[in-house]
Coordinates of C-alpha atoms in Angstrom, one line a residue:
X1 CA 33.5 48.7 -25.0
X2 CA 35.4 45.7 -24.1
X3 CA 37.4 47.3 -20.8
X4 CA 33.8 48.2 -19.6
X5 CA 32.9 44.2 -20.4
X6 CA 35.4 43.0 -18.2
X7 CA 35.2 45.2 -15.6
X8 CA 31.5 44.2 -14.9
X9 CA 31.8 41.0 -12.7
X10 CA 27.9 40.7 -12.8
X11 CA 27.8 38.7 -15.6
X12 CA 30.5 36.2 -13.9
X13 CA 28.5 36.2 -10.6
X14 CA 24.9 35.1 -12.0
X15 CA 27.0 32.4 -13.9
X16 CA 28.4 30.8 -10.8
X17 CA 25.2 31.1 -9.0
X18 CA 23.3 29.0 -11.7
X19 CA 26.2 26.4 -11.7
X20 CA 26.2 25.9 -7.4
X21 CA 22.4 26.1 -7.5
X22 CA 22.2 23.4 -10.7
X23 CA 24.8 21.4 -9.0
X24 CA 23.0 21.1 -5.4
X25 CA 19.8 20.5 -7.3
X26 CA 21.9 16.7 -8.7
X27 CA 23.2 16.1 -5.7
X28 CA 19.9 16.3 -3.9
X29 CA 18.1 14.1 -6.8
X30 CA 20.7 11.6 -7.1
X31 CA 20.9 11.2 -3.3
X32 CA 16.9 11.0 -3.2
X33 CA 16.5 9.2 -6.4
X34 CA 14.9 5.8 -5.8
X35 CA 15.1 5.5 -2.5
X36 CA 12.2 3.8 -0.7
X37 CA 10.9 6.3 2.5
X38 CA 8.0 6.7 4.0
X39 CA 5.0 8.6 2.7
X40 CA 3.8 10.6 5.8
X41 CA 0.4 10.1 4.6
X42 CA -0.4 7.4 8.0
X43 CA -3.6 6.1 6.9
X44 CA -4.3 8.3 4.3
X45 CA -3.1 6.6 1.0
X46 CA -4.4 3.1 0.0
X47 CA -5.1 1.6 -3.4
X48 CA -8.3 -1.9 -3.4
X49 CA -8.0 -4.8 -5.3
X50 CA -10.4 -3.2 -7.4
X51 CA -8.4 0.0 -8.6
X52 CA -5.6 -2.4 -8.9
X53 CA -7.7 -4.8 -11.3
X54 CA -6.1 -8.1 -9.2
X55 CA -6.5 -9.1 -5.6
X56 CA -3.7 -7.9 -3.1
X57 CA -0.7 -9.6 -1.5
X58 CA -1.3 -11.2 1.4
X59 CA 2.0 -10.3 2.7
X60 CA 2.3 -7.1 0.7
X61 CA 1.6 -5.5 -2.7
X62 CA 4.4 -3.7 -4.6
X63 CA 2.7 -1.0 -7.2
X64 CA 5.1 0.4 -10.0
X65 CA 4.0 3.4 -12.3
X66 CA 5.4 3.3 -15.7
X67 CA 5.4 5.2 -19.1
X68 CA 5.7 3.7 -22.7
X69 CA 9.3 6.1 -22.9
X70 CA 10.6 5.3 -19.3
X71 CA 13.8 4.4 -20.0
X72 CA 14.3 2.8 -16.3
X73 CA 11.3 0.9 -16.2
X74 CA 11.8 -1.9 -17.7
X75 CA 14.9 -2.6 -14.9
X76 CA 12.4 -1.8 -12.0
X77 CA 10.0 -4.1 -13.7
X78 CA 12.5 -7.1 -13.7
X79 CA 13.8 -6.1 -10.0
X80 CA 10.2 -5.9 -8.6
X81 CA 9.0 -9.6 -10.6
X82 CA 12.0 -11.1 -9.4
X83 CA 11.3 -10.1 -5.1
X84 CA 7.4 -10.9 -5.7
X85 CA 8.4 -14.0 -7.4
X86 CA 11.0 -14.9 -5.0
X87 CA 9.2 -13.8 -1.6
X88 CA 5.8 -15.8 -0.5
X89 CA 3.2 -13.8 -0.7
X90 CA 4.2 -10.8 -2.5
X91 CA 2.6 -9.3 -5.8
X92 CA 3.8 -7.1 -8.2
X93 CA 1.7 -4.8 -10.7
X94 CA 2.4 -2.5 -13.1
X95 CA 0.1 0.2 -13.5
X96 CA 0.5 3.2 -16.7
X97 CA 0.4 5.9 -15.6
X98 CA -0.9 7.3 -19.1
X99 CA -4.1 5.5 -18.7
X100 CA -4.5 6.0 -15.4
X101 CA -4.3 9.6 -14.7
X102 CA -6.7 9.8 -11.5
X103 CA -4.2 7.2 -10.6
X104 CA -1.0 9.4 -10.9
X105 CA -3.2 12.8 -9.5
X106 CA -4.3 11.1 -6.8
X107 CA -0.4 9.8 -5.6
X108 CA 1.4 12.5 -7.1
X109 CA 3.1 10.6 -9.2
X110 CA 5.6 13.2 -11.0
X111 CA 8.1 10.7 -13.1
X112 CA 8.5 6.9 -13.5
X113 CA 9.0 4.5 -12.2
X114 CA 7.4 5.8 -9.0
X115 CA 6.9 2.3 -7.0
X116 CA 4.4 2.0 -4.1
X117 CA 4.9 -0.9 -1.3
X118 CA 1.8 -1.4 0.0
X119 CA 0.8 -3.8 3.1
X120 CA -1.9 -6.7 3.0
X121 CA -5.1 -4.1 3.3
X122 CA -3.3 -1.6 0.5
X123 CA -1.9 0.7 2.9
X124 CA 1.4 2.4 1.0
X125 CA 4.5 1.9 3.6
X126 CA 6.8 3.1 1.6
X127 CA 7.5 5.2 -2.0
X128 CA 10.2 5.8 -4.5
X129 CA 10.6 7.9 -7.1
X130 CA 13.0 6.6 -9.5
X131 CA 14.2 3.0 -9.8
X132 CA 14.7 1.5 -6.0
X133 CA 17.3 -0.9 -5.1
X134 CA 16.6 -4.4 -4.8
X135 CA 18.0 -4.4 -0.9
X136 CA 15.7 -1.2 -0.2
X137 CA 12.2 -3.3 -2.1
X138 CA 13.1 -6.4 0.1
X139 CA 14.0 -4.5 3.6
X140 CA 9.9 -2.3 2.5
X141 CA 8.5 -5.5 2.1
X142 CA 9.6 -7.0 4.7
X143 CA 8.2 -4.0 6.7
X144 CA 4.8 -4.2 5.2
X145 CA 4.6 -7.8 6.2
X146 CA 5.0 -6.9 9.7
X147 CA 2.2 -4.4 10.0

């Protein structure tokens, strides 16, 4: 019973095809995660002063998804406060995602913080999933700004 074990290499094969397929799944998350690209939507995706529940930026509008158990949004908060605080023009809100599920259908929101940079009609430029950089939120704003 144990010779016929070991002589089996099945077992051994499906094992090292779950461990290459989990570890190119991380690398493609972690080299994805957070980083602030372009919808592909054109036109297609905007949010109003009115969904929002305050007026837009008149340079541009950054939109951040949270959850009460994110454990990373609090950080995105504080990084997206700081560039609207710091850049003229500029507004940050925070929107949850729990109470706003028409919200989250509507821009497939799948995890928080997703963060939304929209331009001064409420056009989204760009998107992140996961907690952005500060460099990548200032180089999308400054991109919204310019439309």
């Amino acid at each position: 019973m144990g010779e016929a074990a070991v002589s089996d290499p099945t077992g051994l094969f499906v094992a090292a095809a779950v461990l290459v397929a989990a570890t190119v799944f991380g690398l493609v998350r972690v080299r994805r995660d957070g980083r602030l690209r372009d919808t592909g939507q054109g036109d297609g995706l905007r949010l109003s002063s009115g969904e929002l529940g305050v007026t837009l930026g008149e340079r541009a509008t950054l939109v951040q998804f949270s959850t009460a158990l994110c454990a990373t949004c609090p950080g995105t908060r504080r990084l997206l406060a700081g560039v609207a605080d710091g850049t003229p023009g500029v507004r940050h809100v925070e929107i949850d995602a729990e109470t706003r599920l028409e919200l989250v259908r509507r821009f497939d929101v799948m995890r928080t913080p997703t963060v939304l940079v929209l331009d001064r009609t409420g056009r989204v430029v760009r998107r992140a999933s996961g907690a952005p950089t500060q460099a990548d939120v200032v180089s999308a704003v400054e991109l919204a700004a310019a439309v």
